[in-house]
């Protein structure tokens, strides 16, 4: 096969040598626009796992690279004169130039032709090649030429950064944060050879401009960075090797590149993207070179096992690598956004700030950190527990973050797990019966800190379906009192009432008879901020509320609030999410009013805040109140996370104690981006920007995720929904899974505790033995690291 690699970076060189090693008869040429053995940049970083992949693909090259690496295990975080250090991370640094030299020499030894100082505009000059690899980098001309096929999405990120070097040798991968009058700057520093370290300085675009760096020449901006980070440099200067760049041009914004497809057929041969031409991952996760080399490994593997079926090999390559790259890019996006919004986190206590940084990508979890550095995690768990007012158990076992108590006003939850309000549609005339006693009672016995009743309606016409619960009469109040009394008498959990009004989404069938479909008969009139049909052509039309309607509905909320207090609930939540009545006022997608209750966000919030304030006045002052919001409508022109912060601030000013951050279900046109913990970033933003406690919801499925969220300060509580439907004792089960024996079981169930713990330990040991993996390797695989 005749192969041409356009671009002599890591991807092109490594693919060339792997293919030549696979079959010496391949005619392979790598064409590079730079001069021989010339390159830009400083050091690159690999994880130990990446080294293992290189070792499996080509032991000789891996050995040469490993000999040139500087290896470290520790990460140091410096913030506000405090240093936090953790170990076991397993990174290696190597100079980019040294890496390319090794790959170039290996290519030459195998017979790959290297052509330097040749600027290739497109692939047309290689018409006789069987395969063209477009490894021509971030600004790929090939990708641009065939953009209609590759469909690249290029997103310039918000920070400016400059890639510098220094002869200060950093013993650990170092993150340093410094505040100026203009805003925060951060440095990423690591040693990559015997006497040189990479030193990247980064700051948001607005801060960069305010600091005057846009107007400075190269020397002045480097001097600025030297002064700012002097205490970390120990007198060593910072250096630039980008002589081709002038002035502020050396400060760039990172372009995130995502391509929909990676293979184009030009009529003569396939042209395949590889490395930065196909994708980029932010330097804060150190994965750009890793991805490039693993692209090369996978394509060589696919070709090797496909026989002569090149088309099949390319299809397999794209299918496998696009998924793997997307995982890294999702983690890189999380990491990028964390560094873009450092100002959001700098007021966290230093230990929590450092933990937040370490877990920013959501690929490194609490248990993964424990396997890397048990001492660090246990000390941090003690710090979290002390902040919550608890100490280690008599056994000496640290208290995991999810099992620390949480107090708002006069209510203390024994842990941070909440059974999310989940509609059951199983009431008669709004009266909860034995079903709800068992449903909520079982989950209260299952170890959660609090159970939340499903959205309970304030009047008959406020219901979603005829099966929804209510709290507008004495019979309903008595039924709820029975459930609350059971929870208080038989468990140490708290119980919350969530009040809401279905608005334009009311008068529908129970889901198993046709979700969101109007009742066949007996429909009731629907209200909303503005007339709407939730499902075009299907749902009944709602009408816009008048002032009289607003007064009537507000009064109903207040009456139900008083009934909830009389029933003995510990907590009250107002439902302002998911397109229901109060949500219909907040979202610009559903509020088209031209009076004082429409238009600006301030106006759209006016009526929901009126309701909340009236409820807060009627609700006992020593008990907490929360509000559930849709923090993102997932529709162009709808509520955004920026809006969610302002919504939270408004409710906080009205006396709200916590914001329950959900999203979506406002419009059928929504396009959510799903994934594990996909709504947690909303709780994170609201908590750390609006300065109010939050509850995270959505695709939180295990104790490791809860511990990570709570420990990082992304939320104060985690609401778990579907896992609690599958297992009422989810919290107790998760405690046993992570080996925590301090969770309180109902005395009647204690005989099952030790057996569960033994069985889980046995299963864990057997799984590890059969897989042949170390505990850290198992954790890395589980997290996609």
XYZ file of C-alpha atoms in Angstrom:
785
model
C 0.000 0.000 0.000
C 1.210 3.497 -0.797
C 0.515 5.855 2.091
C 1.165 9.581 2.393
C 0.926 11.392 5.735
C 0.529 15.124 5.304
C 1.939 16.579 8.494
C 4.890 15.320 10.491
C 3.508 15.698 13.991
C 3.052 12.814 16.444
C -0.003 11.393 14.637
C 1.533 11.201 11.165
C 4.931 9.966 12.306
C 3.590 7.325 14.662
C 1.086 5.981 12.145
C 3.827 5.795 9.534
C 6.188 3.792 11.714
C 3.429 1.465 12.941
C 2.332 0.702 9.384
C 5.915 0.174 8.219
C 6.524 -2.109 11.153
C 3.320 -3.985 10.303
C 4.429 -4.606 6.710
C 7.792 -3.418 5.411
C 6.422 -3.514 1.840
C 4.244 -0.467 2.473
C 5.543 2.625 0.648
C 5.098 5.370 3.253
C 5.986 9.059 3.054
C 5.573 11.724 5.718
C 5.560 15.295 4.398
C 6.284 18.105 6.890
C 6.335 21.852 6.248
C 8.952 22.601 8.945
C 12.658 22.004 8.662
C 14.199 18.700 9.810
C 14.103 18.247 13.549
C 12.484 21.661 14.005
C 9.428 22.141 16.183
C 7.646 24.609 18.406
C 6.198 24.280 21.882
C 7.644 22.940 25.099
C 6.690 19.764 26.909
C 3.792 17.372 26.436
C 2.173 15.173 29.087
C 1.093 11.547 29.061
C -0.591 9.473 31.723
C 0.824 6.110 32.718
C -2.091 4.485 30.881
C -1.042 6.133 27.609
C 2.462 4.748 28.062
C 0.922 1.306 28.409
C -0.842 1.743 25.069
C 2.424 2.761 23.410
C 4.206 -0.212 24.952
C 1.612 -2.602 23.523
C 1.749 -0.997 20.060
C 5.536 -0.710 19.644
C 7.788 -1.648 22.585
C 10.962 -0.252 21.029
C 9.566 3.232 20.443
C 7.857 3.172 23.826
C 11.151 2.278 25.476
C 12.966 5.192 23.842
C 10.192 7.579 24.845
C 10.113 6.234 28.396
C 13.863 6.745 28.760
C 13.404 10.420 27.858
C 10.465 11.040 30.182
C 10.382 12.961 33.419
C 7.922 11.106 35.665
C 5.960 12.425 38.639
C 3.036 11.319 40.759
C 2.107 14.461 42.654
C -0.110 17.449 41.890
C 0.303 20.688 43.813
C -2.377 23.379 43.955
C -1.452 26.876 45.174
C -4.252 29.268 46.103
C -4.257 32.226 48.518
C -0.894 31.326 50.119
C -2.042 27.729 50.725
C -0.563 24.634 49.077
C -2.481 21.363 48.729
C -0.585 18.321 47.490
C -1.886 14.919 46.449
C -0.135 11.939 44.910
C -0.571 8.809 42.838
C -1.568 10.568 39.613
C 1.095 8.973 37.411
C 2.108 11.497 34.740
C 5.071 11.746 32.418
C 6.453 14.811 30.669
C 8.637 14.916 27.580
C 9.791 17.759 25.388
C 7.718 17.981 22.230
C 10.873 18.367 20.173
C 12.442 15.325 21.831
C 9.320 13.257 21.194
C 9.277 14.189 17.513
C 12.991 13.461 17.200
C 12.454 9.964 18.579
C 9.565 9.317 16.190
C 11.488 10.764 13.243
C 14.523 8.612 13.934
C 12.369 5.513 14.370
C 10.613 6.215 11.057
C 13.949 6.565 9.258
C 15.265 3.322 10.756
C 12.207 1.464 9.434
C 12.422 2.955 5.959
C 9.711 5.613 6.108
C 10.510 8.513 3.773
C 10.543 11.869 5.568
C 10.158 14.968 3.426
C 10.752 18.255 5.271
C 10.427 21.937 4.436
C 7.546 21.189 2.067
C 4.309 23.107 2.438
C 1.464 20.980 1.060
C -1.632 22.928 0.048
C -3.767 19.862 -0.617
C -3.461 16.166 -1.425
C -3.802 16.443 -5.216
C -0.069 16.003 -5.807
C -0.313 12.517 -4.264
C -2.868 11.121 -6.711
C -1.115 7.756 -6.873
C -1.391 7.107 -3.115
C -3.775 4.437 -1.846
C -4.345 6.295 1.408
C -3.768 9.881 2.468
C -3.567 10.772 6.153
C -4.420 14.388 6.881
C -2.386 14.892 10.054
C -1.736 18.522 9.197
C -2.649 19.915 12.576
C -5.054 22.288 14.176
C -5.371 24.578 11.150
C -5.666 21.664 8.730
C -5.948 22.762 5.120
C -7.283 19.362 4.137
C -10.066 19.625 6.704
C -10.929 23.085 5.388
C -10.936 21.907 1.778
C -13.376 19.081 2.498
C -15.307 20.813 5.249
C -18.601 19.777 3.641
C -17.698 16.145 4.352
C -15.890 16.455 7.669
C -18.340 19.051 9.039
C -15.941 20.544 11.585
C -17.304 22.432 14.590
C -14.639 24.842 15.854
C -15.287 26.625 19.131
C -12.804 29.272 20.310
C -12.748 29.066 24.073
C -12.932 32.021 26.468
C -9.426 32.127 27.936
C -6.198 33.503 26.496
C -3.068 31.491 27.219
C 0.630 31.676 26.427
C 2.918 28.641 26.203
C 6.224 29.409 27.931
C 9.148 27.551 29.459
C 11.489 27.945 32.405
C 14.540 26.309 33.928
C 12.779 26.174 37.293
C 12.268 22.446 37.882
C 8.849 21.667 39.330
C 8.783 18.514 41.417
C 5.030 18.113 40.972
C 2.506 19.053 38.321
C 1.785 22.533 39.604
C -1.314 24.706 39.378
C -0.835 28.229 40.716
C -3.548 30.892 40.980
C -2.846 34.576 41.466
C -5.264 37.477 41.772
C -4.664 40.878 40.203
C -6.735 44.034 40.240
C -8.029 42.927 36.849
C -8.976 39.360 37.794
C -7.455 35.915 38.224
C -4.559 34.309 36.339
C -3.517 30.674 36.559
C -0.339 28.796 35.665
C 0.012 25.158 34.650
C 3.621 24.036 35.165
C 5.446 20.710 34.855
C 9.005 19.521 34.272
C 9.609 17.654 31.024
C 13.380 17.113 30.928
C 16.399 17.401 33.173
C 16.379 21.175 33.452
C 13.265 22.580 31.751
C 9.605 22.954 32.633
C 6.564 23.991 30.658
C 4.874 27.077 32.133
C 1.463 27.928 30.653
C -0.214 31.139 31.820
C -3.959 31.434 31.272
C -6.684 33.969 32.032
C -10.162 34.869 30.722
C -10.198 37.117 27.676
C -11.763 40.026 29.583
C -9.080 39.868 32.286
C -6.343 39.648 29.653
C -7.612 42.828 28.014
C -8.061 44.711 31.291
C -4.481 43.866 32.250
C -3.257 45.531 29.055
C -1.664 42.378 27.656
C -3.301 42.971 24.292
C -1.119 46.056 23.853
C 2.143 44.614 25.211
C 4.966 43.264 23.092
C 6.272 39.768 23.728
C 8.997 40.820 26.153
C 6.662 42.986 28.225
C 4.003 40.299 28.539
C 6.588 37.708 29.590
C 7.902 40.158 32.193
C 4.320 40.619 33.420
C 3.999 36.846 33.920
C 7.375 36.660 35.656
C 6.321 39.307 38.169
C 2.932 37.732 38.746
C 4.294 34.233 39.383
C 7.673 35.218 40.833
C 7.241 33.253 44.056
C 6.940 30.002 42.089
C 9.855 30.681 39.716
C 12.585 31.202 42.350
C 14.336 33.792 40.211
C 14.256 31.768 36.996
C 13.106 33.683 33.913
C 10.303 32.599 31.625
C 11.206 31.819 28.018
C 9.366 31.765 24.697
C 10.432 29.649 21.724
C 7.706 30.959 19.405
C 9.990 33.347 17.531
C 7.514 33.381 14.633
C 4.917 35.144 16.802
C 4.938 38.830 17.663
C 3.364 40.771 20.525
C -0.033 39.642 21.710
C -0.193 36.999 18.967
C 1.562 34.589 21.315
C -1.528 34.741 23.554
C -4.076 32.496 21.865
C -7.549 31.153 22.522
C -7.868 27.407 22.499
C -9.934 26.100 19.570
C -11.977 23.028 20.397
C -12.344 21.022 17.175
C -15.003 18.351 16.667
C -15.554 16.714 13.271
C -18.699 14.790 12.447
C -16.874 12.470 10.047
C -13.172 11.696 9.635
C -12.999 10.061 6.194
C -13.448 11.726 2.802
C -13.222 9.974 -0.586
C -11.908 12.397 -3.182
C -12.514 10.113 -6.166
C -8.956 8.752 -6.108
C -8.309 7.674 -2.544
C -9.639 8.061 1.000
C -8.376 11.099 2.898
C -8.432 10.421 6.624
C -8.190 12.947 9.448
C -5.910 12.196 12.365
C -4.731 14.053 15.465
C -5.475 17.750 15.853
C -6.902 17.868 12.333
C -9.753 15.654 13.548
C -10.149 16.815 17.143
C -8.607 18.804 19.948
C -8.710 18.437 23.721
C -7.777 21.294 26.025
C -4.232 21.238 27.418
C -5.613 21.187 30.972
C -6.335 17.466 30.531
C -3.036 16.844 28.732
C -4.612 14.673 26.050
C -3.850 16.219 22.661
C -0.749 14.163 21.939
C -2.287 11.129 23.634
C -5.267 11.285 21.271
C -3.021 11.702 18.242
C -0.908 8.655 19.088
C -3.946 6.553 19.936
C -5.555 7.549 16.618
C -2.468 6.142 14.914
C -2.563 2.948 16.980
C -6.235 2.318 16.234
C -6.043 2.959 12.482
C -2.985 0.723 12.141
C -4.801 -1.960 14.145
C -7.945 -1.680 12.017
C -5.994 -1.934 8.766
C -3.976 -4.875 10.073
C -7.007 -6.968 10.945
C -9.128 -6.071 7.914
C -7.150 -7.954 5.290
C -7.387 -5.933 2.106
C -10.693 -4.260 2.979
C -9.512 -0.686 3.485
C -13.051 0.724 3.459
C -14.030 -1.515 6.348
C -10.862 -0.607 8.245
C -11.575 3.111 7.895
C -15.182 2.672 8.981
C -14.041 0.720 12.054
C -11.402 3.362 12.834
C -13.907 6.201 12.725
C -16.497 4.276 14.733
C -14.075 3.346 17.518
C -12.054 6.531 17.737
C -14.950 8.976 17.463
C -16.489 7.457 20.597
C -13.215 7.357 22.541
C -12.316 10.896 21.523
C -15.756 12.160 22.496
C -15.234 10.815 26.022
C -11.970 12.723 26.327
C -13.460 15.848 24.757
C -16.388 15.805 27.187
C -13.942 15.614 30.069
C -11.818 18.323 28.451
C -14.885 20.547 28.082
C -15.602 20.220 31.787
C -11.976 20.985 32.606
C -11.852 23.924 30.211
C -14.991 25.463 31.670
C -13.608 25.074 35.182
C -10.487 27.066 34.301
C -12.505 29.614 32.354
C -14.551 30.218 35.500
C -11.901 30.053 38.201
C -13.394 33.191 39.761
C -16.463 31.076 40.554
C -14.423 28.811 42.829
C -11.725 30.963 44.412
C -13.893 31.712 47.449
C -14.134 28.038 48.298
C -11.856 27.066 51.194
C -8.431 26.111 49.836
C -8.819 22.351 50.482
C -12.161 22.307 48.655
C -10.827 24.475 45.838
C -8.017 21.971 45.279
C -10.412 19.016 45.394
C -12.691 20.769 42.911
C -9.729 21.243 40.582
C -8.679 17.592 40.836
C -12.183 16.350 39.996
C -13.085 19.097 37.512
C -13.302 16.828 34.453
C -15.703 14.369 36.174
C -13.392 11.549 35.022
C -11.494 11.517 38.295
C -13.914 10.626 41.064
C -13.748 10.417 44.844
C -12.934 6.705 44.926
C -10.478 7.086 42.059
C -8.652 9.706 44.101
C -8.700 7.392 47.111
C -6.913 4.693 45.128
C -4.328 7.244 44.002
C -3.705 8.760 47.425
C -5.688 7.290 50.336
C -4.031 9.532 52.909
C -4.960 12.698 51.005
C -8.592 11.621 50.586
C -9.029 10.535 54.193
C -7.557 13.799 55.460
C -9.889 15.680 53.153
C -12.870 13.601 54.313
C -11.967 14.528 57.895
C -11.889 18.193 56.871
C -15.318 17.953 55.209
C -16.742 16.098 58.212
C -15.318 18.622 60.672
C -16.900 21.446 58.676
C -20.226 19.598 59.048
C -19.675 19.166 62.781
C -18.902 15.430 62.899
C -15.837 13.356 63.697
C -14.656 9.911 62.708
C -16.612 6.903 63.920
C -15.260 4.962 66.930
C -13.868 2.441 64.435
C -11.604 5.214 63.116
C -13.253 5.129 59.689
C -13.535 8.537 57.973
C -17.041 9.762 57.187
C -17.623 9.966 53.405
C -18.938 13.378 52.279
C -22.358 11.971 51.349
C -22.854 10.823 54.948
C -22.116 14.163 56.563
C -25.143 16.012 57.995
C -26.601 19.113 56.414
C -28.532 21.819 58.252
C -30.807 24.563 56.941
C -32.627 26.727 59.459
C -33.896 24.330 62.144
C -33.790 21.151 60.047
C -30.795 18.809 59.961
C -30.593 15.982 57.446
C -28.474 13.041 58.591
C -26.809 12.796 55.161
C -26.749 14.446 51.739
C -28.957 11.942 49.873
C -32.486 12.995 48.955
C -35.164 10.798 47.429
C -36.236 12.950 44.518
C -39.932 13.772 44.113
C -41.167 11.229 41.580
C -44.717 11.387 40.287
C -46.573 8.118 40.982
C -50.041 9.041 39.679
C -51.671 6.707 42.212
C -54.092 8.864 44.238
C -57.859 8.846 44.380
C -59.340 12.361 44.414
C -55.929 13.693 45.399
C -55.749 11.497 48.522
C -52.490 9.560 49.078
C -53.222 6.082 50.382
C -51.423 2.917 51.406
C -49.380 2.989 48.204
C -47.776 6.294 49.176
C -47.276 5.149 52.762
C -45.304 2.157 51.504
C -43.551 4.045 48.696
C -42.301 6.950 50.804
C -41.979 4.949 54.021
C -39.765 2.302 52.427
C -37.427 4.886 51.009
C -37.253 6.750 54.303
C -36.227 3.452 55.914
C -33.683 2.928 53.120
C -31.149 5.368 54.532
C -31.752 8.628 52.656
C -31.478 11.863 54.578
C -34.808 13.107 53.236
C -37.663 11.901 51.069
C -39.649 14.404 49.000
C -43.286 13.797 48.156
C -44.139 14.077 44.485
C -45.515 17.385 43.199
C -48.681 17.882 45.224
C -51.347 20.131 43.827
C -53.080 23.038 45.490
C -56.508 22.617 43.876
C -58.345 20.093 41.676
C -57.546 22.073 38.503
C -53.850 22.257 39.469
C -53.303 18.528 38.884
C -51.356 16.991 36.023
C -53.579 13.912 35.990
C -56.559 12.652 38.014
C -54.060 10.390 39.812
C -51.981 13.261 41.236
C -51.956 14.041 44.967
C -53.446 17.164 46.450
C -53.404 19.181 49.628
C -56.537 21.293 49.453
C -58.893 19.509 51.882
C -58.974 17.859 55.308
C -59.032 14.291 53.978
C -55.842 14.835 51.997
C -54.161 16.563 54.939
C -55.033 13.654 57.232
C -53.611 11.156 54.730
C -50.372 13.109 54.470
C -50.183 13.410 58.250
C -50.355 9.614 58.503
C -47.362 9.279 56.126
C -45.345 12.007 57.845
C -46.008 10.454 61.250
C -44.771 7.074 60.002
C -41.561 8.569 58.635
C -40.889 10.429 61.885
C -41.846 7.518 64.126
C -40.072 4.697 62.259
C -37.040 6.383 60.676
C -34.543 9.163 61.238
C -35.175 10.639 57.783
C -36.854 13.968 57.132
C -39.767 14.387 54.752
C -40.497 17.308 52.425
C -43.616 18.491 50.647
C -43.346 19.834 47.097
C -46.248 22.062 46.067
C -46.997 22.893 42.477
C -49.570 23.690 39.822
C -49.564 21.866 36.480
C -50.770 24.882 34.520
C -50.655 24.226 30.745
C -49.523 20.606 31.264
C -52.585 19.617 33.299
C -55.710 17.598 32.578
C -53.797 14.685 31.036
C -53.892 10.904 31.345
C -51.630 8.932 33.644
C -48.444 8.039 31.711
C -49.186 4.355 31.203
C -52.417 5.337 29.440
C -50.789 7.943 27.179
C -48.207 10.338 28.575
C -49.034 14.041 28.099
C -52.220 13.094 26.221
C -55.402 15.009 27.159
C -58.078 13.161 29.102
C -60.656 11.459 26.934
C -63.347 13.169 29.021
C -63.705 15.288 32.127
C -61.025 17.800 31.177
C -60.622 20.976 33.210
C -59.596 24.441 31.959
C -55.857 25.139 31.792
C -53.994 28.248 32.909
C -50.562 29.601 31.996
C -48.660 32.848 31.625
C -49.698 33.059 27.949
C -51.919 30.870 25.789
C -50.077 27.723 24.669
C -50.406 24.135 23.546
C -47.694 21.986 25.152
C -47.907 19.508 22.262
C -48.879 21.265 19.074
C -52.168 19.991 17.728
C -52.622 17.554 20.633
C -52.703 19.296 24.009
C -55.611 21.441 25.087
C -54.992 25.176 24.847
C -54.361 27.053 28.066
C -55.483 30.617 28.605
C -53.462 33.517 30.011
C -53.962 34.140 33.720
C -55.808 37.248 34.771
C -55.047 39.110 37.983
C -58.050 37.404 39.571
C -56.625 34.019 38.544
C -53.269 34.965 40.064
C -54.880 35.934 43.356
C -56.935 32.728 43.498
C -53.944 30.491 42.736
C -51.709 32.357 45.198
C -54.291 31.930 47.937
C -54.468 28.195 47.147
C -50.688 27.867 47.499
C -50.825 29.627 50.870
C -53.644 27.389 52.154
C -51.743 24.277 51.070
C -48.603 25.628 52.728
C -50.442 25.922 56.035
C -51.808 22.406 55.625
C -48.279 21.084 54.942
C -47.091 22.701 58.169
C -50.014 21.210 60.081
C -49.263 17.778 58.613
C -45.777 18.001 60.128
C -43.558 18.206 57.050
C -39.952 19.211 57.767
C -39.295 21.057 54.516
C -41.301 22.780 51.788
C -40.414 23.106 48.117
C -42.137 25.243 45.486
C -42.180 23.758 41.980
C -41.176 26.397 39.404
C -39.759 24.051 36.760
C -40.604 21.823 33.818
C -43.150 24.004 32.081
C -45.760 23.902 34.834
C -47.695 27.008 35.806
C -45.013 29.044 37.576
C -42.356 27.866 35.137
C -44.535 29.124 32.294
C -44.061 32.639 33.683
C -40.282 32.325 34.001
C -39.391 30.983 30.549
C -39.453 33.412 27.598
C -40.548 30.477 25.452
C -43.913 30.365 27.235
C -44.330 33.888 28.616
C -45.319 36.287 25.837
C -47.136 38.747 28.074
C -46.822 42.493 27.504
C -47.894 43.566 30.999
C -45.808 43.817 34.191
C -45.500 40.016 34.266
C -43.812 39.622 30.883
C -40.773 40.805 28.986
C -37.628 41.010 31.108
C -36.526 38.214 33.420
C -37.289 40.483 36.360
C -40.874 40.865 35.154
C -41.261 37.165 34.334
C -40.187 36.291 37.863
C -42.645 38.703 39.434
C -45.574 36.301 39.908
C -43.545 33.220 40.987
C -41.837 35.440 43.562
C -45.194 36.751 44.793
C -46.277 33.166 45.365
C -43.015 32.210 47.035
C -43.027 35.199 49.419
C -46.601 34.505 50.452
C -45.741 30.858 51.120
C -42.594 31.785 53.005
C -44.654 34.033 55.280
C -47.146 31.231 55.924
C -44.496 28.531 56.419
C -42.851 28.255 59.881
C -39.736 30.414 59.980
C -37.595 27.704 61.586
C -38.222 25.336 58.664
C -36.447 25.577 55.276
C -37.978 26.326 51.892
C -36.509 25.455 48.521
C -37.530 26.059 44.931
C -37.123 23.749 41.950
C -36.172 25.546 38.741
C -35.444 24.589 35.160
C -31.896 25.885 34.902
C -31.782 25.285 31.153
C -34.645 25.012 28.663
C -32.341 23.330 26.094
C -34.033 25.429 23.392
C -32.637 28.450 21.564
C -34.126 31.581 23.096
C -35.098 29.853 26.332
C -33.709 29.924 29.859
C -29.928 29.468 30.027
C -27.589 28.673 32.937
C -26.745 32.400 33.039
C -30.436 33.092 33.662
C -30.540 30.357 36.295
C -28.001 32.230 38.408
C -30.168 35.366 38.293
C -33.316 33.361 39.067
C -31.570 31.866 42.091
C -30.467 35.281 43.311
C -34.034 36.555 43.092
C -35.438 33.637 45.087
C -32.607 33.933 47.610
C -33.575 37.557 48.189
C -37.174 36.404 48.737
C -36.101 34.048 51.533
C -35.315 30.845 49.663
C -32.831 28.553 51.426
C -31.919 26.156 48.602
C -32.356 25.878 44.832
C -33.184 22.467 43.370
C -31.533 22.658 39.938
C -33.292 20.608 37.297
C -33.743 21.443 33.596
C -35.880 20.999 30.521
C -39.446 19.798 29.939
C -40.553 23.338 29.137
C -40.760 22.776 25.385
C -41.127 19.706 23.195
C -38.416 21.246 20.995
C -35.777 20.730 23.669
C -32.470 19.061 22.786
C -30.811 18.116 26.071
C -27.222 16.931 26.172
C -27.457 13.856 28.358
C -24.675 12.120 30.268
C -23.781 11.126 33.789
C -24.384 13.955 36.248
C -25.336 16.101 33.249
C -27.337 18.599 35.319
C -24.811 18.948 38.139
C -23.031 21.882 36.430
C -26.224 23.919 36.892
C -26.200 23.308 40.637
C -22.489 24.119 40.669
C -22.976 27.484 38.943
C -25.939 28.512 41.064
C -24.243 27.525 44.326
C -20.929 29.188 43.623
C -22.157 32.271 41.770
C -25.466 33.050 43.475
C -24.160 32.017 46.896
C -27.057 29.762 47.840
C -27.251 26.083 48.758
C -28.222 23.794 45.885
C -29.494 20.307 45.171
C -28.066 18.457 42.171
C -30.334 16.138 40.198
C -30.181 14.047 37.056
C -28.256 10.867 36.197
C -26.539 10.629 39.578
C -26.359 6.896 40.088
C -23.804 5.878 42.710
C -22.137 6.897 45.952
C -18.905 7.789 44.186
C -20.701 10.476 42.191
C -22.509 11.818 45.254
C -19.260 11.969 47.233
C -17.516 13.757 44.375
C -20.294 16.340 43.993
C -20.572 17.122 47.699
C -16.821 17.104 48.347
C -16.126 19.468 45.449
C -18.751 21.977 46.572
C -20.772 21.526 43.389
C -23.954 21.040 45.409
C -25.040 20.561 49.011
C -27.521 17.752 48.397
C -28.010 15.141 45.685
C -31.497 14.078 44.656
C -31.617 10.482 43.422
C -34.678 9.464 41.425
C -34.694 6.323 39.255
C -32.165 4.368 41.355
C -34.566 4.737 44.275
C -37.375 3.275 42.173
C -35.226 0.200 41.603
C -33.964 -0.014 45.191
C -35.682 1.736 48.118
C -32.563 1.047 50.248
C -30.232 2.612 47.667
C -28.372 4.687 50.270
C -27.679 1.742 52.567
C -26.648 -0.395 49.625
C -24.235 2.271 48.350
C -22.728 2.634 51.827
C -21.963 -1.068 51.805
C -20.518 -0.868 48.289
C -17.952 1.730 49.310
C -17.187 -0.086 52.554
C -18.666 2.487 54.900
C -20.108 0.835 57.985
C -21.358 3.965 59.706
C -24.695 4.288 57.885
C -27.594 3.778 60.308
C -29.825 0.827 59.445
C -33.315 0.238 60.864
C -32.803 -2.082 63.809
C -35.205 -4.573 62.245
C -32.896 -4.911 59.222
C -29.522 -5.109 60.964
C -29.180 -8.826 60.405
C -28.972 -8.171 56.672
C -26.226 -5.547 56.941
C -23.195 -7.735 57.561
C -24.280 -10.292 54.980
C -24.654 -7.599 52.329
C -21.224 -6.204 53.168
C -19.593 -9.645 52.955
C -21.281 -10.460 49.656
C -20.236 -7.161 48.102
C -16.622 -7.617 49.216
C -16.605 -11.132 47.757
C -18.029 -9.917 44.449
C -15.459 -7.136 44.286
C -12.558 -9.504 44.918
C -13.788 -12.015 42.350
C -14.266 -9.333 39.708
C -10.771 -7.972 40.270
C -9.240 -11.440 40.125
C -11.008 -12.383 36.889
C -10.110 -9.090 35.222
C -6.495 -9.183 36.357
C -6.595 -5.452 37.062
C -5.210 -3.465 39.940
C -7.751 -1.488 42.012
C -6.603 1.772 40.357
C -6.919 0.234 36.883
C -10.443 -0.914 37.738
C -11.379 2.570 38.935
C -9.817 4.198 35.876
C -11.744 1.880 33.577
C -14.995 2.587 35.417
C -14.439 6.350 35.011
C -13.267 6.106 31.391
C -9.803 7.393 32.328
